[in-house]
mmCIF file of C-alpha atoms and ligand atoms in Angstrom:
data_model
loop_
_atom_site.group_PDB
_atom_site.id
_atom_site.type_symbol
_atom_site.label_atom_id
_atom_site.label_comp_id
_atom_site.label_asym_id
_atom_site.label_seq_id
_atom_site.Cartn_x
_atom_site.Cartn_y
_atom_site.Cartn_z
ATOM 1 C CA MET V 153 29.549 -7.839 38.209
ATOM 2 C CA THR V 154 31.950 -10.469 36.843
ATOM 3 C CA HIS V 155 35.489 -10.475 37.077
ATOM 4 C CA SER V 156 38.668 -12.197 35.589
ATOM 5 C CA ILE V 157 39.760 -14.523 38.382
ATOM 6 C CA GLY V 158 43.257 -16.525 38.863
ATOM 7 C CA PHE V 159 42.639 -19.574 40.835
ATOM 8 C CA ILE V 160 45.771 -21.453 42.537
ATOM 9 C CA GLY V 161 44.862 -24.717 43.873
ATOM 10 C CA LEU V 162 42.334 -26.800 42.223
ATOM 11 C CA GLY V 163 42.000 -29.751 44.666
ATOM 12 C CA ASN V 164 39.116 -31.398 46.408
ATOM 13 C CA MET V 165 37.939 -27.886 47.576
ATOM 14 C CA GLY V 166 39.494 -25.672 45.061
ATOM 15 C CA GLY V 167 38.320 -27.523 41.999
ATOM 16 C CA PRO V 168 34.533 -27.352 42.704
ATOM 17 C CA MET V 169 34.832 -23.834 44.086
ATOM 18 C CA ALA V 170 36.574 -22.783 40.813
ATOM 19 C CA ALA V 171 33.854 -24.414 38.772
ATOM 20 C CA ASN V 172 31.044 -22.380 40.782
ATOM 21 C CA LEU V 173 32.837 -19.114 39.790
ATOM 22 C CA VAL V 174 32.640 -20.197 36.407
ATOM 23 C CA LYS V 175 28.948 -20.990 36.753
ATOM 24 C CA ALA V 176 28.472 -17.528 38.205
ATOM 25 C CA GLY V 177 29.946 -15.933 34.993
ATOM 26 C CA HIS V 178 33.298 -15.232 36.165
ATOM 27 C CA ARG V 179 36.330 -15.908 33.691
ATOM 28 C CA VAL V 180 38.446 -17.983 35.668
ATOM 29 C CA THR V 181 42.283 -18.987 34.951
ATOM 30 C CA GLY V 182 43.325 -21.884 37.207
ATOM 31 C CA PHE V 183 46.639 -23.597 38.311
ATOM 32 C CA ASP V 184 47.330 -26.809 40.087
ATOM 33 C CA LEU V 185 50.591 -28.587 40.275
ATOM 34 C CA ALA V 186 48.775 -31.894 40.070
ATOM 35 C CA ALA V 187 47.891 -32.556 36.383
ATOM 36 C CA ASP V 188 44.628 -34.726 37.331
ATOM 37 C CA ALA V 189 43.368 -31.405 39.153
ATOM 38 C CA ARG V 190 43.954 -29.464 36.072
ATOM 39 C CA GLU V 191 42.276 -31.724 33.951
ATOM 40 C CA ARG V 192 39.178 -31.971 35.984
ATOM 41 C CA ALA V 193 39.220 -28.039 36.153
ATOM 42 C CA ALA V 194 39.369 -27.698 32.447
ATOM 43 C CA GLY V 195 36.267 -29.997 32.285
ATOM 44 C CA HIS V 196 34.559 -27.294 34.284
ATOM 45 C CA GLY V 197 35.248 -24.538 31.993
ATOM 46 C CA ILE V 198 38.543 -23.256 33.848
ATOM 47 C CA ALA V 199 41.300 -21.835 31.592
ATOM 48 C CA VAL V 200 44.257 -23.714 32.653
ATOM 49 C CA ALA V 201 47.288 -21.759 33.160
ATOM 50 C CA ALA V 202 51.062 -23.183 32.806
ATOM 51 C CA SER V 203 51.868 -21.807 36.458
ATOM 52 C CA ALA V 204 50.628 -20.026 39.318
ATOM 53 C CA GLU V 205 52.005 -16.819 38.185
ATOM 54 C CA GLN V 206 50.455 -17.081 34.690
ATOM 55 C CA ALA V 207 46.981 -17.622 36.364
ATOM 56 C CA ALA V 208 47.481 -14.546 38.426
ATOM 57 C CA ALA V 209 48.800 -12.340 35.593
ATOM 58 C CA GLY V 210 46.193 -9.604 35.007
ATOM 59 C CA ALA V 211 43.746 -11.172 37.306
ATOM 60 C CA GLU V 212 41.466 -8.812 39.215
ATOM 61 C CA VAL V 213 40.859 -11.530 41.720
ATOM 62 C CA VAL V 214 43.432 -13.936 42.792
ATOM 63 C CA VAL V 215 42.002 -17.008 44.980
ATOM 64 C CA THR V 216 44.278 -19.301 46.666
ATOM 65 C CA MET V 217 42.924 -22.630 48.093
ATOM 66 C CA LEU V 218 46.279 -24.337 49.046
ATOM 67 C CA PRO V 219 47.347 -27.179 51.735
ATOM 68 C CA THR V 220 49.300 -25.163 54.368
ATOM 69 C CA GLY V 221 50.500 -21.620 55.320
ATOM 70 C CA ARG V 222 53.811 -22.373 53.685
ATOM 71 C CA HIS V 223 51.957 -22.928 50.308
ATOM 72 C CA VAL V 224 50.293 -19.674 50.749
ATOM 73 C CA LEU V 225 53.248 -17.743 51.805
ATOM 74 C CA ASP V 226 55.432 -19.198 48.673
ATOM 75 C CA ALA V 227 52.451 -18.562 46.355
ATOM 76 C CA TYR V 228 52.001 -14.903 47.713
ATOM 77 C CA ALA V 229 55.560 -13.841 47.382
ATOM 78 C CA GLY V 230 55.832 -15.208 43.611
ATOM 79 C CA LEU V 231 52.491 -13.468 42.402
ATOM 80 C CA THR V 232 53.741 -9.940 41.735
ATOM 81 C CA ALA V 233 52.327 -10.624 38.157
ATOM 82 C CA ALA V 234 48.839 -9.718 39.527
ATOM 83 C CA ALA V 235 47.381 -6.226 38.327
ATOM 84 C CA ARG V 236 48.105 -3.567 40.931
ATOM 85 C CA GLY V 237 45.059 -3.434 43.310
ATOM 86 C CA ALA V 238 44.067 -7.000 42.559
ATOM 87 C CA LEU V 239 42.142 -8.482 45.433
ATOM 88 C CA PHE V 240 43.897 -11.501 46.845
ATOM 89 C CA VAL V 241 41.619 -13.969 48.620
ATOM 90 C CA ASP V 242 43.074 -16.820 50.674
ATOM 91 C CA CYS V 243 40.444 -19.563 51.480
ATOM 92 C CA SER V 244 43.173 -22.363 52.700
ATOM 93 C CA THR V 245 43.209 -22.974 56.478
ATOM 94 C CA ILE V 246 46.443 -21.501 57.746
ATOM 95 C CA ALA V 247 47.696 -20.366 60.918
ATOM 96 C CA VAL V 248 46.591 -16.761 62.007
ATOM 97 C CA GLY V 249 50.438 -15.483 61.959
ATOM 98 C CA ASP V 250 50.758 -16.750 58.735
ATOM 99 C CA ALA V 251 47.548 -15.107 57.473
ATOM 100 C CA ARG V 252 48.806 -11.708 58.779
ATOM 101 C CA ILE V 253 52.104 -12.148 57.011
ATOM 102 C CA ALA V 254 50.321 -12.969 53.727
ATOM 103 C CA ALA V 255 48.291 -9.877 54.159
ATOM 104 C CA ASP V 256 51.501 -7.881 54.588
ATOM 105 C CA LEU V 257 52.852 -9.211 51.554
ATOM 106 C CA ALA V 258 49.887 -8.770 49.181
ATOM 107 C CA ARG V 259 49.687 -5.118 50.614
ATOM 108 C CA THR V 260 53.136 -4.155 50.247
ATOM 109 C CA ALA V 261 52.909 -5.342 46.623
ATOM 110 C CA GLY V 262 50.039 -3.019 46.176
ATOM 111 C CA HIS V 263 47.228 -5.361 46.430
ATOM 112 C CA ARG V 264 44.033 -5.765 48.478
ATOM 113 C CA VAL V 265 43.623 -8.824 50.769
ATOM 114 C CA VAL V 266 41.264 -10.936 52.661
ATOM 115 C CA ASP V 267 41.657 -14.454 54.425
ATOM 116 C CA ALA V 268 38.698 -16.272 54.021
ATOM 117 C CA PRO V 269 38.673 -19.894 55.059
ATOM 118 C CA VAL V 270 35.744 -22.016 54.783
ATOM 119 C CA SER V 271 33.478 -24.523 56.502
ATOM 120 C CA GLY V 272 31.370 -26.977 54.793
ATOM 121 C CA GLY V 273 33.699 -29.501 53.282
ATOM 122 C CA VAL V 274 33.655 -30.872 49.725
ATOM 123 C CA PRO V 275 29.896 -31.198 49.785
ATOM 124 C CA GLY V 276 29.402 -27.622 50.633
ATOM 125 C CA ALA V 277 32.269 -26.709 48.011
ATOM 126 C CA GLU V 278 30.371 -28.814 45.332
ATOM 127 C CA ALA V 279 26.756 -27.244 46.217
ATOM 128 C CA ALA V 280 28.149 -23.445 46.743
ATOM 129 C CA SER V 281 27.032 -23.717 50.284
ATOM 130 C CA LEU V 282 30.175 -23.039 52.087
ATOM 131 C CA THR V 283 30.345 -20.690 55.082
ATOM 132 C CA PHE V 284 33.428 -18.105 54.748
ATOM 133 C CA MET V 285 34.862 -16.375 57.707
ATOM 134 C CA VAL V 286 36.644 -13.257 56.517
ATOM 135 C CA GLY V 287 39.386 -11.448 57.905
ATOM 136 C CA ALA V 288 39.711 -7.937 56.409
ATOM 137 C CA ASP V 289 39.221 -4.204 56.606
ATOM 138 C CA ASP V 290 35.690 -3.132 55.449
ATOM 139 C CA ALA V 291 36.447 -2.009 51.914
ATOM 140 C CA ASP V 292 38.105 -5.125 50.999
ATOM 141 C CA PHE V 293 35.379 -7.242 52.815
ATOM 142 C CA THR V 294 32.834 -5.528 50.547
ATOM 143 C CA ALA V 295 34.899 -6.061 47.234
ATOM 144 C CA ALA V 296 35.242 -9.743 48.318
ATOM 145 C CA GLU V 297 31.636 -10.417 49.342
ATOM 146 C CA PRO V 298 29.859 -11.003 45.954
ATOM 147 C CA VAL V 299 32.926 -13.311 44.717
ATOM 148 C CA LEU V 300 32.574 -15.308 47.877
ATOM 149 C CA ALA V 301 28.749 -15.297 47.599
ATOM 150 C CA ALA V 302 29.097 -17.280 44.292
ATOM 151 C CA MET V 303 30.874 -20.245 46.195
ATOM 152 C CA GLY V 304 28.990 -20.174 49.438
ATOM 153 C CA ARG V 305 25.756 -19.568 51.533
ATOM 154 C CA ARG V 306 27.059 -17.390 54.177
ATOM 155 C CA VAL V 307 30.029 -14.683 54.293
ATOM 156 C CA VAL V 308 30.713 -13.710 58.048
ATOM 157 C CA HIS V 309 32.937 -10.575 58.363
ATOM 158 C CA CYS V 310 34.830 -11.507 61.436
ATOM 159 C CA GLY V 311 37.406 -8.617 61.862
ATOM 160 C CA ALA V 312 40.781 -7.605 60.523
ATOM 161 C CA SER V 313 43.349 -9.661 58.576
ATOM 162 C CA GLY V 314 43.739 -12.744 60.367
ATOM 163 C CA ALA V 315 40.131 -13.088 62.147
ATOM 164 C CA GLY V 316 38.826 -15.329 59.507
ATOM 165 C CA GLN V 317 41.511 -18.032 60.356
ATOM 166 C CA ALA V 318 40.979 -17.310 64.341
ATOM 167 C CA ALA V 319 37.247 -18.147 63.598
ATOM 168 C CA LYS V 320 38.197 -21.017 61.733
ATOM 169 C CA ILE V 321 40.564 -22.579 64.425
ATOM 170 C CA CYS V 322 38.351 -21.711 67.532
ATOM 171 C CA ASN V 323 35.171 -23.186 65.693
ATOM 172 C CA ASN V 324 37.242 -26.404 64.840
ATOM 173 C CA MET V 325 38.720 -26.821 68.387
ATOM 174 C CA ILE V 326 34.873 -26.876 69.668
ATOM 175 C CA LEU V 327 34.190 -29.695 66.995
ATOM 176 C CA GLY V 328 37.431 -31.673 67.883
ATOM 177 C CA VAL V 329 36.933 -31.557 71.499
ATOM 178 C CA SER V 330 32.985 -32.222 71.041
ATOM 179 C CA MET V 331 33.552 -35.164 68.925
ATOM 180 C CA ILE V 332 35.986 -36.800 71.493
ATOM 181 C CA ALA V 333 33.280 -35.853 74.323
ATOM 182 C CA VAL V 334 30.517 -37.406 72.404
ATOM 183 C CA SER V 335 32.486 -40.415 71.552
ATOM 184 C CA GLU V 336 33.673 -40.815 75.259
ATOM 185 C CA ALA V 337 29.967 -40.660 76.234
ATOM 186 C CA PHE V 338 28.903 -43.392 73.872
ATOM 187 C CA VAL V 339 31.666 -45.808 74.987
ATOM 188 C CA LEU V 340 30.771 -45.003 78.722
ATOM 189 C CA GLY V 341 27.154 -45.664 77.948
ATOM 190 C CA GLU V 342 28.016 -49.024 76.061
ATOM 191 C CA SER V 343 30.126 -50.245 79.332
ATOM 192 C CA LEU V 344 26.790 -49.200 81.513
ATOM 193 C CA GLY V 345 24.493 -51.046 79.356
ATOM 194 C CA LEU V 346 22.962 -48.107 77.327
ATOM 195 C CA SER V 347 21.972 -48.441 73.925
ATOM 196 C CA HIS V 348 23.253 -45.838 71.279
ATOM 197 C CA GLN V 349 19.687 -44.958 70.454
ATOM 198 C CA ALA V 350 18.551 -44.285 74.032
ATOM 199 C CA LEU V 351 21.430 -42.073 74.657
ATOM 200 C CA PHE V 352 21.062 -40.427 71.259
ATOM 201 C CA GLU V 353 17.380 -39.559 72.027
ATOM 202 C CA VAL V 354 17.925 -38.200 75.663
ATOM 203 C CA ALA V 355 21.153 -36.309 74.686
ATOM 204 C CA SER V 356 19.972 -35.103 71.105
ATOM 205 C CA THR V 357 17.028 -33.005 73.100
ATOM 206 C CA ALA V 358 18.994 -32.376 76.101
ATOM 207 C CA SER V 359 22.032 -30.216 77.277
ATOM 208 C CA GLY V 360 24.131 -32.749 75.521
ATOM 209 C CA GLN V 361 22.965 -31.641 72.207
ATOM 210 C CA CYS V 362 25.737 -30.501 69.569
ATOM 211 C CA TRP V 363 26.603 -30.985 65.951
ATOM 212 C CA ALA V 364 29.086 -33.793 66.575
ATOM 213 C CA LEU V 365 25.992 -35.795 67.950
ATOM 214 C CA THR V 366 23.231 -34.750 66.059
ATOM 215 C CA SER V 367 24.667 -34.395 62.537
ATOM 216 C CA ASN V 368 28.021 -36.360 62.433
ATOM 217 C CA CYS V 369 26.890 -38.962 65.553
ATOM 218 C CA PRO V 370 30.284 -41.192 65.661
ATOM 219 C CA VAL V 371 28.045 -44.497 66.218
ATOM 220 C CA PRO V 372 26.110 -46.043 63.654
ATOM 221 C CA GLY V 373 22.372 -46.136 63.695
ATOM 222 C CA PRO V 374 20.808 -42.910 65.292
ATOM 223 C CA VAL V 375 21.859 -40.509 62.446
ATOM 224 C CA PRO V 376 21.482 -42.371 59.123
ATOM 225 C CA ALA V 377 23.607 -39.874 57.085
ATOM 226 C CA SER V 378 26.594 -39.787 59.447
ATOM 227 C CA PRO V 379 29.723 -41.187 58.211
ATOM 228 C CA ALA V 380 29.597 -43.912 60.912
ATOM 229 C CA ASN V 381 27.042 -45.756 58.913
ATOM 230 C CA ARG V 382 29.395 -46.221 56.091
ATOM 231 C CA ALA V 383 32.596 -47.367 57.761
ATOM 232 C CA TYR V 384 33.612 -43.786 58.151
ATOM 233 C CA ALA V 385 34.224 -43.210 54.634
ATOM 234 C CA GLY V 386 34.308 -39.638 53.222
ATOM 235 C CA GLY V 387 33.148 -36.894 55.498
ATOM 236 C CA PHE V 388 35.880 -34.564 57.113
ATOM 237 C CA ALA V 389 39.096 -36.302 57.246
ATOM 238 C CA ALA V 390 40.827 -37.064 60.667
ATOM 239 C CA ALA V 391 43.964 -35.807 59.109
ATOM 240 C CA LEU V 392 42.388 -32.300 58.419
ATOM 241 C CA MET V 393 41.090 -31.998 62.134
ATOM 242 C CA ALA V 394 44.347 -32.896 63.255
ATOM 243 C CA LYS V 395 45.723 -30.179 61.092
ATOM 244 C CA ASP V 396 43.070 -27.580 62.456
ATOM 245 C CA LEU V 397 43.642 -28.761 66.132
ATOM 246 C CA GLY V 398 47.450 -28.295 65.628
ATOM 247 C CA LEU V 399 46.899 -24.668 64.391
ATOM 248 C CA ALA V 400 44.688 -24.087 67.405
ATOM 249 C CA ALA V 401 47.090 -25.573 69.974
ATOM 250 C CA ASP V 402 49.808 -23.632 68.471
ATOM 251 C CA ALA V 403 47.935 -20.196 68.534
ATOM 252 C CA ALA V 404 46.755 -21.036 72.279
ATOM 253 C CA ALA V 405 50.194 -21.742 73.104
ATOM 254 C CA ALA V 406 51.547 -18.640 71.568
ATOM 255 C CA SER V 407 48.711 -16.537 73.466
ATOM 256 C CA ALA V 408 49.426 -18.197 76.626
ATOM 257 C CA VAL V 409 45.753 -19.365 76.723
ATOM 258 C CA PRO V 410 45.796 -22.771 78.645
ATOM 259 C CA ALA V 411 43.268 -24.488 76.297
ATOM 260 C CA GLU V 412 43.938 -27.685 78.035
ATOM 261 C CA LEU V 413 40.961 -29.770 76.239
ATOM 262 C CA GLY V 414 42.079 -28.338 72.995
ATOM 263 C CA ALA V 415 45.629 -29.259 73.219
ATOM 264 C CA ARG V 416 44.721 -32.858 74.339
ATOM 265 C CA ALA V 417 42.293 -33.202 71.429
ATOM 266 C CA ALA V 418 45.202 -32.128 69.073
ATOM 267 C CA GLU V 419 47.427 -34.832 70.498
ATOM 268 C CA LEU V 420 44.613 -37.433 70.200
ATOM 269 C CA TYR V 421 43.975 -36.581 66.400
ATOM 270 C CA ALA V 422 47.451 -36.353 65.670
ATOM 271 C CA ALA V 423 48.000 -39.962 66.666
ATOM 272 C CA PHE V 424 45.010 -40.901 65.312
ATOM 273 C CA ALA V 425 45.585 -39.381 61.961
ATOM 274 C CA GLU V 426 48.905 -41.041 61.449
ATOM 275 C CA GLY V 427 47.674 -44.288 62.580
ATOM 276 C CA ALA V 428 44.027 -46.133 62.504
ATOM 277 C CA GLY V 429 42.341 -42.990 61.282
ATOM 278 C CA ALA V 430 44.237 -42.253 58.127
ATOM 279 C CA GLY V 431 41.844 -41.842 55.369
ATOM 280 C CA LEU V 432 38.731 -41.947 57.634
ATOM 281 C CA ASP V 433 36.227 -39.321 58.809
ATOM 282 C CA PHE V 434 37.195 -37.706 62.190
ATOM 283 C CA SER V 435 34.164 -39.175 63.959
ATOM 284 C CA ALA V 436 36.082 -42.559 63.650
ATOM 285 C CA ILE V 437 38.162 -41.871 66.765
ATOM 286 C CA VAL V 438 35.424 -43.231 68.734
ATOM 287 C CA THR V 439 36.869 -46.715 67.625
ATOM 288 C CA THR V 440 40.132 -45.914 69.311
ATOM 289 C CA LEU V 441 38.694 -44.485 72.497
ATOM 290 C CA ARG V 442 36.771 -47.728 72.902
ATOM 291 C CA LYS V 443 39.972 -49.653 72.960
ATOM 292 C CA GLY V 444 41.762 -47.150 74.738
ATOM 293 C CA THR V 445 44.552 -47.034 71.860
ATOM 294 C CA ALA V 446 44.044 -43.388 70.604
HETATM 295 P P1 LIG J 414 43.895 -30.850 48.346
HETATM 296 O O1 LIG J 414 45.049 -31.461 48.778
HETATM 297 O O2 LIG J 414 42.729 -31.610 47.788
HETATM 298 O O3 LIG J 414 44.179 -29.674 47.483
HETATM 299 C C1 LIG J 414 45.305 -28.668 47.337
HETATM 300 C C2 LIG J 414 45.719 -28.421 46.147
HETATM 301 O O4 LIG J 414 46.844 -27.679 46.132
HETATM 302 C C3 LIG J 414 46.339 -29.940 45.503
HETATM 303 O O5 LIG J 414 45.695 -30.044 44.358
HETATM 304 C C4 LIG J 414 47.843 -29.385 45.184
HETATM 305 O O6 LIG J 414 48.229 -29.948 43.922
HETATM 306 C C5 LIG J 414 47.654 -28.058 44.977
HETATM 307 N N1 LIG J 414 48.968 -27.400 45.275
HETATM 308 C C6 LIG J 414 49.905 -27.557 46.147
HETATM 309 N N2 LIG J 414 50.728 -26.629 45.941
HETATM 310 C C7 LIG J 414 50.420 -25.699 44.955
HETATM 311 C C8 LIG J 414 51.154 -24.581 44.305
HETATM 312 N N3 LIG J 414 52.272 -24.202 44.609
HETATM 313 N N4 LIG J 414 50.606 -24.327 43.149
HETATM 314 C C9 LIG J 414 49.475 -24.688 42.555
HETATM 315 N N5 LIG J 414 48.744 -25.749 43.357
HETATM 316 C C10 LIG J 414 49.352 -26.420 44.444
HETATM 317 O O7 LIG J 414 43.292 -30.002 49.632
HETATM 318 P P2 LIG J 414 41.981 -29.559 49.845
HETATM 319 O O8 LIG J 414 41.022 -30.750 50.784
HETATM 320 O O9 LIG J 414 41.255 -29.018 48.610
HETATM 321 O O10 LIG J 414 42.047 -28.465 51.095
HETATM 322 C C11 LIG J 414 42.627 -27.308 50.680
HETATM 323 C C12 LIG J 414 42.528 -26.189 51.699
HETATM 324 O O11 LIG J 414 41.289 -26.530 52.402
HETATM 325 C C13 LIG J 414 43.341 -26.763 53.154
HETATM 326 O O12 LIG J 414 44.096 -25.754 53.699
HETATM 327 C C14 LIG J 414 42.424 -27.342 53.962
HETATM 328 O O13 LIG J 414 42.632 -27.363 55.306
HETATM 329 C C15 LIG J 414 41.187 -26.541 53.687
HETATM 330 N N6 LIG J 414 39.696 -27.106 54.037
HETATM 331 C C16 LIG J 414 39.524 -28.380 53.456
HETATM 332 C C17 LIG J 414 38.210 -28.877 53.798
HETATM 333 C C18 LIG J 414 38.065 -30.306 53.241
HETATM 334 O O14 LIG J 414 36.859 -30.822 53.661
HETATM 335 N N7 LIG J 414 38.650 -30.864 52.444
HETATM 336 C C19 LIG J 414 37.093 -28.200 54.522
HETATM 337 C C20 LIG J 414 37.649 -26.749 55.033
HETATM 338 C C21 LIG J 414 38.925 -26.432 54.536
#
């Protein structure tokens, strides 16, 4: 079944996601504040609207892919133009609390709503191979699933509103902490005279095995496709890791959960993203750990 879809936020992720909805046969009307994003979207068959309200007007489904919770809440407050009963799908990564407020706003306006943040980055958005983590009631999840399936490979129902965002920040807290742990192990190995390859061969098949080591190895050599082999260009930006760890640390503090390693990882990534790590893949943090300057 195809839908008329309003898509707000056509950036690095939203642009290719909206293009995949067009490929799946949906009628997509999009809006972005940035002119270059609007132009790229038009080239992929998206009808470009003059405002977010216009993109949502009369849409059966309204997807948002925006930078922060503030952007999403502002957008939701202004989207009364959508048809009553429209399905609101927020794919941005935002705080669990903001996702719950957004859900209340949408429901109060007579809409259905899911939070559906993603994992898989820009390559996953382009290849329609994202994983969606969904917070919604059963009926809204069922309605959203086929739309999300056009943009991704896995759609996981994590629980009620906010549960998708909770899964996202918990997963990325594991990733941020494990990347630092893997990086520290390589730096310690170096000082003990251990080659990167030797440590990789042991840890990748032993109890140190994890995604940060085997898919996104922070040192060049052992995993040819990892960003370390191209001067840490591309990949998952350190700034986005800093953002996600900040959301996780805030959620832990608000829930009185100590999460000491998560909090420390948030501090290290915040400093790194603002300094040497600006514009680099998050695995580049190994370079500052080596110098002890993170
Ligand atoms: P981006 O900055 O490339 O895109 C965001 C877009 O939103 C921009 O084009 C911006 O102009 C637009 N925008 C901002 N306010 C707007 C408004 N009021 N109306 C219309 N457009 C508006 O960011 P991105 O990389 O696409 O990330 C989007 C979200 O996805 C973020 O929450 C991010 O944390 C999350 N995310 C990103 C990645 C990734 O690898 N890039 C991976 C997973 C999740």
